[in-house]
Amino acid sequence: MVRFGIIGSNFITESFVDAAGQANQVEITAIYSRTADKAQAYADKHGIANTFTDIEEMASSDLIDAIYIASPNSLHAQYAITFMKAGKHVLCEKPIASNTKELRQMIETAKQHQVLLMEAMKSTLVPNFEAIQQNLQRIGKVRHYYASFCQYSSRYDAYKEGVVMNAFLPEFSNGSLMDIGTYCIYPLVVLFGKPDRIQASAVMLESGVDGKGSLILSYGEMEAVLQHSKISSSNLPAEIQGEGGNIIIERISQPSSVRLQYRDGSEEDVSRPQVSNTMVYEIQAFADLIHAGQTESPVNSYANSLTVMEIMDEARRQIGLVFPADQS
């Protein structure tokens, strides 16, 4: 049994709690919040036995084996390193860190203390992503990858009225690229590796973060075009174009269906059955690695997470998006 502690009490952790209840050999035994009342209210709601208001105390507790971190992005590295130094495994929400420097420190700590560190990018661990991988060769030489994740933020209306929430503050290492764009980048990296060239553009908001943006990533004979936004929405599917046909992917953030379209006009649905809460797959993959004594995911690997972070670092450099974490 893997006993999880969780940091965060937002909609993401609600999904995590639900998914953990569906996973095998997983139990949530503790919750952290900065205030005791909030921690207790969350614990009572979900039947969690233990509460903490001190990170160091939680990290050293023998009540948990692993921690799920869903705090603001700027705190990911600090919290992860604290728990790994205490011998705890870490499943950290995307983006796993504010920048490459932080991520390298996290990886070094994981290796030193022989614990599992994994980025909680669920899209690459669902059955439909495996369907993409196993059918990629069927469309011939790949020439183009297109992915769009544009989701109007529930906090943007407040922003337009002058109330700037965490989601639009550089102090928390936020913005469209980090919060939304990473969903387009990570599957690309798992499938095709590191690009040769990166071109980025963005619409910057007065708060100092990007509201939307685009990336063009060159892979020699293949090109990837990515669009992301927190200030507009889109329902466009993702597409991988090959010389022999295309793969059409609904919802790049958690692929819900995968179709092959061939040049002769025929189609084939290669989708796999999936549970509705796709966080189950990342939790199960993480727990299975722990049970197997493994300290790195073969899919959401250190190399893949580093490549994604390097792409985002370069994109931020080009659009002029600087976080306080970059200067610390």
Short mmCIF file of C-alpha atoms in Angstrom, two decimals:
data_model
loop_
_atom_site.label_atom_id
_atom_site.label_comp_id
_atom_site.label_asym_id
_atom_site.label_seq_id
_atom_site.Cartn_x
_atom_site.Cartn_y
_atom_site.Cartn_z
CA MET A 1 0.00 0.00 0.00
CA VAL A 2 1.30 3.46 -0.95
CA ARG A 3 0.20 6.01 1.63
CA PHE A 4 -0.14 9.46 0.08
CA GLY A 5 -0.09 12.87 1.64
CA ILE A 6 -1.48 15.70 -0.45
CA ILE A 7 -0.58 19.38 -0.65
CA GLY A 8 -3.34 21.58 -2.01
CA SER A 9 -7.10 21.77 -1.61
CA ASN A 10 -8.31 22.87 -5.05
CA PHE A 11 -10.22 21.24 -7.92
CA ILE A 12 -7.11 19.29 -8.98
CA THR A 13 -6.79 17.65 -5.57
CA GLU A 14 -10.51 16.85 -5.65
CA SER A 15 -9.87 14.86 -8.83
CA PHE A 16 -6.80 13.27 -7.25
CA VAL A 17 -8.76 12.09 -4.21
CA ASP A 18 -11.43 10.60 -6.46
CA ALA A 19 -8.83 8.89 -8.67
CA ALA A 20 -6.87 7.53 -5.72
CA GLY A 21 -10.05 5.82 -4.56
CA GLN A 22 -10.14 3.94 -7.88
CA ALA A 23 -6.46 2.95 -7.93
CA ASN A 24 -5.04 -0.26 -6.50
CA GLN A 25 -2.87 -0.32 -3.38
CA VAL A 26 -3.20 3.45 -2.81
CA GLU A 27 -4.48 5.30 0.25
CA ILE A 28 -4.58 8.99 1.19
CA THR A 29 -3.57 9.34 4.81
CA ALA A 30 -2.75 13.04 5.25
CA ILE A 31 -3.55 16.53 3.99
CA TYR A 32 -1.53 19.75 4.31
CA SER A 33 -2.93 23.26 4.41
CA ARG A 34 -1.50 26.49 5.77
CA THR A 35 -4.44 26.79 8.16
CA ALA A 36 -5.62 24.11 10.58
CA ASP A 37 -9.31 24.83 9.99
CA LYS A 38 -8.99 24.43 6.22
CA ALA A 39 -6.96 21.25 6.59
CA GLN A 40 -9.49 19.75 8.99
CA ALA A 41 -12.46 20.71 6.83
CA TYR A 42 -10.86 19.02 3.82
CA ALA A 43 -9.93 15.96 5.89
CA ASP A 44 -13.48 15.66 7.23
CA LYS A 45 -14.96 15.97 3.74
CA HIS A 46 -12.80 13.18 2.32
CA GLY A 47 -12.25 10.95 5.32
CA ILE A 48 -8.52 11.69 5.61
CA ALA A 49 -7.16 10.70 9.00
CA ASN A 50 -4.30 13.18 9.48
CA THR A 51 -3.77 16.91 8.96
CA PHE A 52 -0.63 19.05 8.87
CA THR A 53 0.06 22.78 8.79
CA ASP A 54 3.85 22.43 8.83
CA ILE A 55 5.65 21.11 5.74
CA GLU A 56 8.76 19.93 7.60
CA GLU A 57 6.66 18.04 10.13
CA MET A 58 4.67 16.37 7.37
CA ALA A 59 7.80 15.42 5.44
CA SER A 60 9.31 13.71 8.47
CA SER A 61 6.09 11.90 9.41
CA ASP A 62 5.93 8.11 9.21
CA LEU A 63 2.24 8.39 8.26
CA ILE A 64 3.00 8.81 4.55
CA ASP A 65 5.20 7.13 1.94
CA ALA A 66 4.66 9.65 -0.86
CA ILE A 67 3.44 13.18 -1.45
CA TYR A 68 1.24 14.60 -4.19
CA ILE A 69 2.10 18.27 -4.73
CA ALA A 70 -0.59 20.52 -6.21
CA SER A 71 0.63 23.82 -4.79
CA PRO A 72 1.34 26.92 -6.92
CA ASN A 73 4.07 26.21 -9.49
CA SER A 74 6.61 28.40 -7.71
CA LEU A 75 6.53 26.12 -4.66
CA HIS A 76 6.90 22.79 -6.45
CA ALA A 77 10.67 22.53 -6.23
CA GLN A 78 10.91 23.69 -2.62
CA TYR A 79 8.26 21.25 -1.40
CA ALA A 80 9.50 18.34 -3.51
CA ILE A 81 13.07 18.70 -2.30
CA THR A 82 11.94 18.88 1.33
CA PHE A 83 9.99 15.64 1.05
CA MET A 84 12.62 13.79 -0.96
CA LYS A 85 15.30 14.66 1.60
CA ALA A 86 13.01 13.01 4.15
CA GLY A 87 12.88 9.86 2.01
CA LYS A 88 9.42 10.40 0.54
CA HIS A 89 8.45 9.72 -3.08
CA VAL A 90 7.08 12.72 -4.99
CA LEU A 91 4.33 12.98 -7.58
CA CYS A 92 4.39 16.64 -8.59
CA GLU A 93 1.80 18.45 -10.68
CA LYS A 94 2.81 19.92 -14.00
CA PRO A 95 4.78 21.97 -14.66
CA ILE A 96 7.08 20.13 -12.29
CA ALA A 97 9.22 23.22 -11.63
CA SER A 98 9.57 26.90 -12.49
CA ASN A 99 12.63 26.36 -14.68
CA THR A 100 15.33 23.90 -15.69
CA LYS A 101 17.66 24.88 -12.85
CA GLU A 102 15.05 23.96 -10.25
CA LEU A 103 14.25 20.69 -12.00
CA ARG A 104 17.90 19.65 -12.10
CA GLN A 105 18.10 20.25 -8.34
CA MET A 106 14.99 18.13 -7.84
CA ILE A 107 16.36 15.28 -9.95
CA GLU A 108 19.70 15.37 -8.14
CA THR A 109 17.90 15.19 -4.79
CA ALA A 110 15.79 12.25 -5.98
CA LYS A 111 18.90 10.37 -7.06
CA GLN A 112 20.77 11.13 -3.85
CA HIS A 113 17.93 9.85 -1.68
CA GLN A 114 16.88 7.03 -4.03
CA VAL A 115 13.23 8.04 -4.21
CA LEU A 116 10.77 8.28 -7.09
CA LEU A 117 10.16 11.73 -8.58
CA MET A 118 7.56 11.94 -11.36
CA GLU A 119 5.81 14.78 -13.12
CA ALA A 120 2.04 14.33 -12.94
CA MET A 121 1.46 14.66 -16.68
CA LYS A 122 -1.52 12.33 -17.03
CA SER A 123 -1.97 12.57 -20.81
CA THR A 124 1.09 10.44 -21.61
CA LEU A 125 -0.02 7.64 -19.27
CA VAL A 126 -3.58 7.06 -20.46
CA PRO A 127 -4.44 4.07 -22.71
CA ASN A 128 -5.20 6.35 -25.66
CA PHE A 129 -1.67 7.73 -25.65
CA GLU A 130 -0.37 4.19 -25.97
CA ALA A 131 -2.76 3.86 -28.93
CA ILE A 132 -1.09 6.89 -30.53
CA GLN A 133 2.39 5.42 -30.00
CA GLN A 134 1.49 1.98 -31.35
CA ASN A 135 -0.21 3.34 -34.48
CA LEU A 136 2.26 6.10 -35.33
CA GLN A 137 4.13 4.04 -37.92
CA ARG A 138 0.88 3.37 -39.79
CA ILE A 139 0.66 6.94 -41.12
CA GLY A 140 4.08 6.87 -42.78
CA LYS A 141 6.79 9.48 -42.42
CA VAL A 142 5.57 12.15 -40.00
CA ARG A 143 5.65 15.69 -41.37
CA HIS A 144 3.56 17.76 -38.99
CA TYR A 145 2.34 17.77 -35.38
CA TYR A 146 -0.38 20.20 -34.41
CA ALA A 147 -1.75 20.62 -30.91
CA SER A 148 -4.06 23.24 -29.43
CA PHE A 149 -5.08 23.67 -25.81
CA CYS A 150 -6.99 26.90 -25.36
CA GLN A 151 -9.17 27.07 -22.27
CA TYR A 152 -10.70 30.33 -21.07
CA SER A 153 -9.65 30.69 -17.44
CA SER A 154 -12.38 30.87 -14.82
CA ARG A 155 -10.24 33.57 -13.20
CA TYR A 156 -9.90 35.77 -16.30
CA ASP A 157 -13.20 37.60 -15.78
CA ALA A 158 -11.99 38.66 -12.34
CA TYR A 159 -8.68 39.72 -13.90
CA LYS A 160 -10.49 41.97 -16.37
CA GLU A 161 -12.30 43.57 -13.45
CA GLY A 162 -9.01 44.37 -11.74
CA VAL A 163 -8.76 41.38 -9.39
CA VAL A 164 -5.49 39.60 -10.22
CA MET A 165 -5.53 36.06 -8.84
CA ASN A 166 -2.60 33.64 -8.52
CA ALA A 167 -3.20 32.18 -11.99
CA PHE A 168 -2.05 35.45 -13.57
CA LEU A 169 0.84 36.36 -11.28
CA PRO A 170 4.50 35.78 -12.26
CA GLU A 171 5.36 35.35 -8.57
CA PHE A 172 3.70 31.94 -8.76
CA SER A 173 5.43 30.93 -12.04
CA ASN A 174 2.11 30.94 -13.85
CA GLY A 175 0.77 31.93 -17.25
CA SER A 176 -0.61 30.23 -20.32
CA LEU A 177 2.61 28.53 -21.43
CA MET A 178 3.29 26.94 -18.04
CA ASP A 179 -0.28 26.04 -17.10
CA ILE A 180 -1.74 25.18 -20.52
CA GLY A 181 1.03 25.01 -23.14
CA THR A 182 2.85 22.25 -21.33
CA TYR A 183 -0.01 19.88 -22.22
CA CYS A 184 0.80 20.38 -25.90
CA ILE A 185 4.57 20.11 -25.44
CA TYR A 186 4.88 17.00 -23.26
CA PRO A 187 3.25 14.48 -25.65
CA LEU A 188 5.33 15.92 -28.50
CA VAL A 189 8.55 15.36 -26.55
CA VAL A 190 7.61 11.80 -25.55
CA LEU A 191 6.82 10.97 -29.18
CA PHE A 192 9.56 12.87 -31.02
CA GLY A 193 12.19 14.07 -28.54
CA LYS A 194 14.01 17.39 -28.47
CA PRO A 195 13.46 19.89 -31.30
CA ASP A 196 16.26 21.49 -33.29
CA ARG A 197 14.80 24.99 -33.18
CA ILE A 198 12.17 26.87 -31.15
CA GLN A 199 10.17 29.93 -32.14
CA ALA A 200 7.73 31.42 -29.64
CA SER A 201 5.29 34.32 -29.55
CA ALA A 202 2.73 35.45 -26.98
CA VAL A 203 0.21 38.03 -25.90
CA MET A 204 1.49 39.39 -22.60
CA LEU A 205 -0.86 40.66 -19.90
CA GLU A 206 -0.23 43.70 -17.72
CA SER A 207 0.24 41.45 -14.69
CA GLY A 208 3.45 40.16 -16.30
CA VAL A 209 2.43 36.71 -17.57
CA ASP A 210 1.34 35.46 -20.98
CA GLY A 211 -2.37 35.18 -21.68
CA LYS A 212 -1.91 33.15 -24.87
CA GLY A 213 0.81 32.11 -27.24
CA SER A 214 2.15 29.91 -30.02
CA LEU A 215 5.24 27.81 -30.62
CA ILE A 216 6.81 26.46 -33.79
CA LEU A 217 9.22 23.62 -33.10
CA SER A 218 11.43 22.30 -35.88
CA TYR A 219 12.54 18.67 -36.12
CA GLY A 220 14.41 18.71 -39.41
CA GLU A 221 11.91 17.13 -41.79
CA MET A 222 9.02 17.54 -39.33
CA GLU A 223 7.48 20.64 -37.77
CA ALA A 224 5.27 21.08 -34.73
CA VAL A 225 2.85 23.98 -34.27
CA LEU A 226 1.38 24.50 -30.81
CA GLN A 227 -1.24 26.97 -29.60
CA HIS A 228 -2.19 27.67 -26.00
CA SER A 229 -4.44 30.18 -24.29
CA LYS A 230 -6.03 31.10 -20.97
CA ILE A 231 -7.95 34.03 -22.46
CA SER A 232 -9.85 32.17 -25.23
CA SER A 233 -11.20 28.68 -25.83
CA SER A 234 -10.95 26.16 -28.66
CA ASN A 235 -12.36 22.72 -29.38
CA LEU A 236 -9.90 21.84 -32.13
CA PRO A 237 -8.44 18.33 -31.99
CA ALA A 238 -4.72 17.62 -32.21
CA GLU A 239 -3.34 16.06 -35.38
CA ILE A 240 -0.23 14.19 -36.41
CA GLN A 241 0.19 14.32 -40.18
CA GLY A 242 2.09 11.61 -41.99
CA GLU A 243 2.74 10.98 -45.66
CA GLY A 244 0.30 8.05 -45.56
CA GLY A 245 -2.40 9.49 -43.33
CA ASN A 246 -3.20 11.35 -40.15
CA ILE A 247 -3.83 10.62 -36.49
CA ILE A 248 -6.66 12.73 -35.05
CA ILE A 249 -6.57 13.13 -31.26
CA GLU A 250 -9.47 14.59 -29.31
CA ARG A 251 -8.34 16.60 -26.25
CA ILE A 252 -4.55 16.65 -26.19
CA SER A 253 -4.65 17.28 -22.41
CA GLN A 254 -6.21 13.84 -21.84
CA PRO A 255 -6.73 12.06 -25.17
CA SER A 256 -10.33 10.87 -25.26
CA SER A 257 -10.30 9.34 -28.73
CA VAL A 258 -7.77 8.45 -31.41
CA ARG A 259 -8.67 8.04 -35.09
CA LEU A 260 -6.60 7.17 -38.14
CA GLN A 261 -7.46 8.88 -41.42
CA TYR A 262 -5.82 7.44 -44.53
CA ARG A 263 -5.12 9.16 -47.83
CA ASP A 264 -7.77 7.08 -49.59
CA GLY A 265 -10.43 8.61 -47.34
CA SER A 266 -10.94 5.60 -45.08
CA GLU A 267 -10.91 5.94 -41.29
CA GLU A 268 -10.21 3.67 -38.33
CA ASP A 269 -11.00 4.27 -34.67
CA VAL A 270 -8.13 2.93 -32.56
CA SER A 271 -9.31 4.40 -29.25
CA ARG A 272 -8.89 2.39 -26.06
CA PRO A 273 -11.38 2.11 -23.19
CA GLN A 274 -10.58 4.61 -20.43
CA VAL A 275 -12.05 5.56 -17.06
CA SER A 276 -13.54 9.05 -16.93
CA ASN A 277 -11.11 10.36 -14.29
CA THR A 278 -7.85 9.88 -16.18
CA MET A 279 -5.76 10.80 -13.13
CA VAL A 280 -6.21 7.15 -12.15
CA TYR A 281 -3.56 6.14 -14.69
CA GLU A 282 -0.82 8.46 -13.41
CA ILE A 283 -1.51 7.46 -9.80
CA GLN A 284 -1.46 3.77 -10.68
CA ALA A 285 1.72 4.13 -12.75
CA PHE A 286 3.38 5.97 -9.86
CA ALA A 287 2.30 3.39 -7.27
CA ASP A 288 3.35 0.49 -9.50
CA LEU A 289 6.84 2.00 -9.88
CA ILE A 290 7.15 2.25 -6.10
CA HIS A 291 6.01 -1.34 -5.63
CA ALA A 292 8.58 -2.42 -8.24
CA GLY A 293 11.36 -0.51 -6.49
CA GLN A 294 11.83 1.86 -9.44
CA THR A 295 12.93 5.48 -8.97
CA GLU A 296 12.13 6.90 -12.42
CA SER A 297 9.20 6.67 -14.81
CA PRO A 298 10.09 5.31 -18.27
CA VAL A 299 7.45 7.62 -19.81
CA ASN A 300 7.39 10.78 -17.69
CA SER A 301 11.13 10.41 -17.34
CA TYR A 302 13.71 12.89 -16.11
CA ALA A 303 14.92 13.36 -19.68
CA ASN A 304 11.43 14.10 -21.00
CA SER A 305 10.59 16.50 -18.18
CA LEU A 306 13.93 18.27 -18.66
CA THR A 307 13.38 18.64 -22.41
CA VAL A 308 9.91 20.08 -21.84
CA MET A 309 11.28 22.53 -19.27
CA GLU A 310 14.13 23.55 -21.58
CA ILE A 311 11.61 24.28 -24.34
CA MET A 312 9.53 26.41 -21.98
CA ASP A 313 12.62 28.22 -20.67
CA GLU A 314 13.61 29.15 -24.22
CA ALA A 315 10.05 30.14 -25.13
CA ARG A 316 9.87 32.36 -22.06
CA ARG A 317 13.19 33.95 -22.98
CA GLN A 318 11.84 34.79 -26.41
CA ILE A 319 8.56 36.29 -25.16
CA GLY A 320 10.18 38.09 -22.23
CA LEU A 321 8.41 36.17 -19.45
CA VAL A 322 10.56 36.23 -16.31
CA PHE A 323 9.66 34.71 -12.95
CA PRO A 324 11.12 35.65 -9.56
CA ALA A 325 12.17 31.99 -9.37
CA ASP A 326 14.51 32.59 -12.33
CA GLN A 327 16.45 35.17 -10.35
CA SER A 328 16.69 33.36 -7.02
#
